[in-house]
Amino acid sequence: MKIIDHIKQAKGTLVSFEILPPLKGKGITAIYNHLDPLMEFKPAYINVTYHRSEHIFKKRSDGSFEKVVVRKRPGTEAICASIMNRYNVDTVPHLICGGFTVQDTEDALLTLSYLGIDNVLVLRGDAAKNETSFEPEPGGHKYAIELLRQVVNLNNGIYLEEDLKGTNGTKFCIGVAGYPEKHFEAPNMQTDLSYLKDKVDAGAEYIVTQMFFDNKKFFEFEKECRDAGITVPIIPGLKPVTSKKQLSIIPRTFYVDIPTELSNEILQCKDDACVEQVGTEWLLAQSKELKAAGVPVLHYYTLGKPNVVCNVVKQL
Ligand code: FAD
């Protein structure tokens, strides 16, 4: 079922979870162990992130280096299908521009549709680890909106090969990313919002946000979106802070602020068990306020900490 239909049919705020594919070598049971405790909360859907290949340099015995391509977390599409099979819950694979030619994208979309997956979250992807800024694959897309247009085309039966025009199309519900604290490359919020509106005008049916730790930023972003004429559902993305080192890792990785009140409380903690407690309480307070404000879905980035998310959702 499409995410937009879940939202339309819901009587209150839904819950959804986001997971990463396991590191190669860990096996699919790592995913089941992660999700099993979360399924009692009947999530409307589960998102599975996409991780492109990286180049690493391996030292040879003669001291020279060999450039090797590795993909640490493959399997997004198959994991989505396995989750649907095991739990009978909808899944949302993330689909990125990085590393894909338009032909690769078309093939991936067809694979997903054959697997019975009705949803995709369409993203640009970040720069590869060895790049200073995002470089599209030759013959691939530069911005999420270009990828989105390809999905919309395929939904309308428009394939890359013109002679297939008018044959069976796909039926994906398309989500896109939004940034309450601005995407780090955008010169200002207004420019970022105008590109977000373009994505919605081009066919995105909902927005899911980057994580944020201050609800005020979400509410301001939501208002700015509405003022800009964006009317689709906006789903807040939420993540628990569970260790002291995240106080610098999160801002560095995701370009979001940790509010002073939260960072002060965390800095007073003697160990990470205490940080986890503080992070749980913070996430619970954020979730309660967002739910009371009537957000369509609370989307949790579970990232290896399903127990914290369990504790929060249990108390909602
Ligand atoms: P875009 O919408 O293309 O925007 C990228 C930048 O370009 C922005 O600064 C925007 O303002 C600007 N821009 C947009 N359109 C134009 C245009 N036409 N001309 C000029 N500038 C433009 N990354 C992964 O690799 N895998 C994942 O699974 C993944 N999941 C994510 C899930 C969520 C909810 C979020 C918020 C992010 C996720 N990311 C993921 C990270 C994401 O790929 C990065 O944040 C990336 O840098 C931007 O992606 P985007 O889709 O927002 O890009």
XYZ file of C-alpha atoms and ligand atoms in Angstrom:
369
model
C 0.000 0.000 0.000
C 1.157 3.518 -0.747
C 2.398 5.725 2.102
C 0.037 8.471 1.039
C -2.916 6.052 1.410
C -1.694 4.998 4.867
C -1.718 8.672 5.820
C -5.127 9.379 4.287
C -6.725 6.401 6.014
C -5.118 6.931 9.439
C -7.244 7.983 12.403
C -4.287 9.490 14.236
C -0.509 9.794 14.093
C 1.195 6.735 12.597
C 4.618 5.376 13.486
C 7.323 4.316 11.019
C 10.897 3.119 11.417
C 14.044 3.486 9.364
C 16.793 0.903 9.272
C 20.130 0.435 7.533
C 21.003 -2.762 5.652
C 23.369 -4.864 7.783
C 27.091 -4.604 7.226
C 28.177 -7.257 4.740
C 28.866 -10.464 6.655
C 26.261 -9.920 9.373
C 23.368 -11.611 7.575
C 19.664 -10.856 7.406
C 19.055 -12.090 10.984
C 20.726 -8.873 12.165
C 17.777 -7.035 10.600
C 15.181 -9.365 12.109
C 16.762 -9.051 15.579
C 16.604 -5.286 15.168
C 13.014 -5.202 13.949
C 11.403 -7.972 16.034
C 10.972 -5.813 19.172
C 9.715 -2.849 17.113
C 6.940 -4.732 15.341
C 4.625 -4.795 18.375
C 4.024 -1.076 17.666
C 2.525 -1.916 14.285
C 4.524 0.530 12.190
C 2.726 1.687 9.057
C 5.904 1.096 7.087
C 9.665 0.566 7.344
C 12.233 2.572 5.387
C 15.474 0.930 4.294
C 18.376 3.229 3.438
C 20.610 2.875 0.377
C 24.405 2.832 0.582
C 26.512 3.283 -2.504
C 29.907 1.717 -3.172
C 33.045 3.329 -1.826
C 36.609 3.341 -3.077
C 39.190 2.277 -0.550
C 42.944 1.948 -0.869
C 44.388 -1.414 0.233
C 48.082 -1.645 0.977
C 49.873 -4.328 -1.034
C 52.793 -6.351 0.388
C 55.238 -4.271 -1.728
C 54.037 -1.072 -0.026
C 52.028 0.203 -3.025
C 48.284 0.777 -2.837
C 45.456 -0.850 -4.734
C 42.182 1.006 -5.319
C 39.294 -1.324 -4.474
C 35.555 -0.779 -4.772
C 33.613 -2.007 -1.743
C 29.955 -1.880 -0.873
C 29.586 -2.283 2.878
C 25.780 -2.342 3.105
C 24.292 -3.858 -0.042
C 20.823 -5.345 -0.447
C 18.291 -2.534 0.100
C 15.759 -3.913 -2.412
C 16.005 -7.516 -1.173
C 15.808 -6.453 2.470
C 12.592 -4.556 1.709
C 11.117 -7.671 0.130
C 12.234 -9.886 3.064
C 10.698 -7.504 5.595
C 7.409 -7.447 3.685
C 7.418 -11.238 3.579
C 8.234 -11.772 7.215
C 6.159 -9.054 8.860
C 3.513 -8.220 6.261
C 4.342 -4.534 6.536
C 4.970 -2.018 3.750
C 8.510 -0.956 3.025
C 10.080 2.142 1.500
C 13.415 1.573 -0.214
C 15.577 4.663 -0.554
C 16.683 5.291 -4.110
C 19.609 7.605 -4.802
C 21.172 9.313 -7.827
C 24.782 8.617 -6.779
C 26.346 5.636 -8.533
C 23.351 5.031 -10.826
C 23.030 5.625 -14.550
C 19.479 6.249 -15.753
C 19.442 2.661 -17.080
C 20.471 1.309 -13.635
C 17.667 3.374 -12.111
C 15.071 2.031 -14.521
C 16.177 -1.545 -13.810
C 16.080 -0.931 -10.042
C 12.567 0.527 -10.289
C 11.351 -2.471 -12.277
C 12.904 -4.864 -9.757
C 11.105 -3.031 -6.946
C 7.785 -3.071 -8.765
C 8.121 -6.815 -9.516
C 8.710 -7.361 -5.793
C 5.374 -5.667 -5.045
C 6.941 -2.578 -3.469
C 4.671 0.471 -3.873
C 6.899 3.208 -2.467
C 10.269 4.877 -2.982
C 12.023 7.690 -1.147
C 13.874 9.572 -3.853
C 17.182 11.216 -2.871
C 20.295 12.602 -4.403
C 22.681 10.828 -2.030
C 25.783 12.327 -0.485
C 29.198 12.677 -2.031
C 31.164 9.422 -2.156
C 33.815 9.185 0.603
C 36.629 10.034 -1.839
C 34.817 13.068 -3.342
C 34.704 16.599 -1.932
C 31.283 17.292 -3.448
C 28.579 15.162 -5.012
C 29.471 13.894 -8.487
C 26.711 12.261 -10.496
C 27.463 9.012 -12.271
C 28.187 9.681 -15.975
C 24.751 9.206 -17.534
C 23.076 9.573 -14.135
C 21.111 12.234 -12.284
C 22.567 15.295 -10.553
C 19.604 16.237 -8.351
C 16.821 14.303 -6.680
C 14.247 16.060 -8.855
C 15.731 14.484 -11.993
C 15.447 11.034 -10.446
C 11.928 11.873 -9.304
C 10.968 12.821 -12.871
C 12.245 9.452 -14.074
C 10.038 7.660 -11.522
C 7.036 9.796 -12.508
C 7.724 8.977 -16.155
C 7.870 5.252 -15.438
C 4.614 5.563 -13.458
C 3.176 6.972 -16.693
C 4.571 4.125 -18.779
C 7.388 6.243 -20.211
C 10.533 4.117 -20.385
C 13.970 5.138 -21.555
C 13.337 3.199 -24.750
C 10.775 5.177 -26.697
C 9.223 2.153 -28.372
C 8.003 0.949 -24.949
C 5.824 4.059 -24.546
C 2.298 3.222 -23.452
C 3.198 -0.232 -22.067
C 2.828 -1.185 -18.377
C 4.006 1.527 -16.043
C 4.878 1.348 -12.366
C 2.775 2.734 -9.494
C 5.213 4.177 -6.989
C 4.228 6.636 -4.310
C 7.193 9.004 -4.155
C 8.566 10.683 -1.042
C 11.368 13.251 -0.891
C 13.660 14.688 1.785
C 13.237 18.090 3.463
C 15.563 19.915 5.849
C 14.133 21.929 8.785
C 17.633 23.329 9.357
C 18.354 23.745 5.606
C 20.350 21.401 3.393
C 24.010 22.136 4.053
C 24.786 23.047 0.439
C 21.853 25.441 -0.040
C 22.810 29.126 0.125
C 19.743 29.921 2.227
C 16.444 28.474 3.406
C 14.349 30.198 0.724
C 16.405 28.659 -2.102
C 16.269 25.238 -0.476
C 12.482 25.564 -0.064
C 12.008 26.568 -3.677
C 13.825 23.392 -4.798
C 11.716 21.398 -2.357
C 8.559 22.916 -3.860
C 9.822 21.969 -7.322
C 10.106 18.351 -6.151
C 6.544 18.420 -4.850
C 5.233 20.100 -7.999
C 7.019 17.414 -10.035
C 5.119 14.646 -8.229
C 6.437 14.013 -4.692
C 3.474 13.037 -2.510
C 5.035 13.602 0.900
C 8.158 14.965 2.573
C 10.159 13.267 5.307
C 12.550 15.470 7.191
C 16.115 15.239 8.255
C 16.407 14.603 11.993
C 16.058 17.588 14.315
C 16.226 17.922 18.085
C 14.304 21.153 18.531
C 10.626 20.917 17.573
C 10.486 24.673 17.080
C 12.656 24.193 13.977
C 10.216 21.635 12.587
C 7.176 23.828 13.220
C 8.898 26.828 11.587
C 9.884 24.694 8.603
C 6.349 23.348 8.278
C 4.981 26.898 8.297
C 7.521 28.064 5.727
C 6.583 25.116 3.495
C 2.883 25.956 3.785
C 3.587 29.642 3.096
C 5.539 28.561 0.002
C 2.485 26.631 -1.228
C 3.695 23.125 -0.309
C 0.583 21.244 0.792
C 1.718 17.587 0.972
C 2.132 15.791 4.345
C 5.402 16.584 6.148
C 6.723 13.725 8.257
C 9.180 14.551 11.055
C 12.324 12.391 11.231
C 13.452 11.657 14.807
C 16.567 10.132 16.288
C 17.648 9.431 19.865
C 20.987 10.694 21.157
C 22.587 7.803 23.004
C 26.255 8.637 23.505
C 28.398 11.636 24.372
C 30.408 11.390 21.168
C 27.225 11.982 19.148
C 27.258 15.574 20.429
C 29.861 16.273 17.761
C 29.209 13.395 15.320
C 25.555 14.323 14.692
C 26.161 18.003 13.833
C 29.181 17.068 11.721
C 27.395 14.334 9.794
C 23.875 15.697 9.475
C 24.393 19.487 9.746
C 21.829 19.862 12.545
C 22.105 21.562 15.943
C 21.802 19.939 19.339
C 19.903 22.374 21.612
C 21.894 23.769 24.552
C 19.511 22.302 27.119
C 20.012 18.795 25.692
C 23.788 19.111 25.281
C 24.145 20.491 28.835
C 22.215 17.553 30.280
C 24.304 15.096 28.273
C 27.585 16.706 29.299
C 26.650 16.212 32.948
C 26.236 12.440 32.415
C 28.901 10.152 33.860
C 28.380 7.369 31.284
C 26.466 6.500 28.126
C 23.728 4.699 30.093
C 22.900 8.113 31.549
C 23.088 9.715 28.072
C 20.681 7.070 26.782
C 18.252 7.941 29.578
C 18.482 11.659 28.790
C 18.145 10.954 25.045
C 15.093 8.758 25.628
C 13.343 11.420 27.698
C 14.158 14.088 25.120
C 12.857 11.961 22.239
C 9.707 11.146 24.197
C 9.014 14.827 24.871
C 9.627 15.682 21.197
C 7.351 12.839 20.062
C 4.526 13.795 22.433
C 4.555 17.418 21.309
C 4.648 16.502 17.604
C 1.842 13.992 18.071
C -0.263 16.587 19.891
C 0.370 18.965 16.987
C -1.145 16.353 14.658
C 1.821 15.268 12.519
C 0.811 12.449 10.147
C 3.632 10.060 11.101
C 6.454 9.918 13.644
C 9.375 8.523 11.659
C 12.176 7.114 13.832
C 15.752 6.647 12.684
C 16.426 3.530 14.738
C 20.118 3.217 13.692
C 21.177 0.377 15.950
C 19.175 1.597 18.951
C 15.777 -0.102 18.641
C 15.471 -0.409 22.445
C 15.439 3.368 22.916
C 12.837 3.829 20.197
C 10.799 0.969 21.764
C 10.838 2.710 25.135
C 9.665 5.948 23.576
C 6.908 4.532 21.366
C 5.629 2.404 24.287
C 4.989 5.565 26.280
C 3.200 7.485 23.535
P 18.357 17.393 -3.637
O 16.909 17.622 -3.478
O 18.856 17.095 -5.001
O 19.110 18.684 -3.058
C 20.531 18.687 -2.911
C 21.022 20.133 -2.850
O 20.882 20.746 -4.130
C 20.243 21.033 -1.889
O 21.151 21.967 -1.360
C 19.220 21.733 -2.777
O 18.857 22.996 -2.263
C 19.980 21.847 -4.077
N 19.150 21.680 -5.284
C 18.088 20.865 -5.439
N 17.623 20.947 -6.704
C 18.441 21.832 -7.357
C 18.493 22.315 -8.689
N 17.619 21.934 -9.594
N 19.498 23.206 -9.005
C 20.398 23.599 -8.099
N 20.379 23.178 -6.795
C 19.418 22.291 -6.452
N 21.623 9.426 1.538
C 21.979 8.209 1.049
O 23.032 8.090 0.410
N 21.197 7.101 1.270
C 20.028 7.176 1.946
O 19.351 6.157 2.133
C 19.613 8.440 2.472
N 18.455 8.574 3.153
C 18.044 9.822 3.566
C 16.791 9.974 4.174
C 16.348 11.223 4.594
C 14.981 11.375 5.224
C 17.192 12.354 4.446
C 16.745 13.704 4.928
C 18.429 12.225 3.850
C 18.870 10.967 3.386
N 20.094 10.794 2.738
C 20.465 9.560 2.239
C 21.017 11.931 2.585
C 20.747 12.723 1.291
O 21.052 11.927 0.174
C 21.607 13.981 1.355
O 21.126 14.859 2.331
C 21.888 14.681 0.045
O 22.981 15.568 0.265
C 20.732 15.506 -0.498
O 19.707 14.728 -0.931
P 18.336 15.392 -1.473
O 17.514 14.293 -1.992
O 17.765 16.293 -0.456
O 18.932 16.245 -2.715
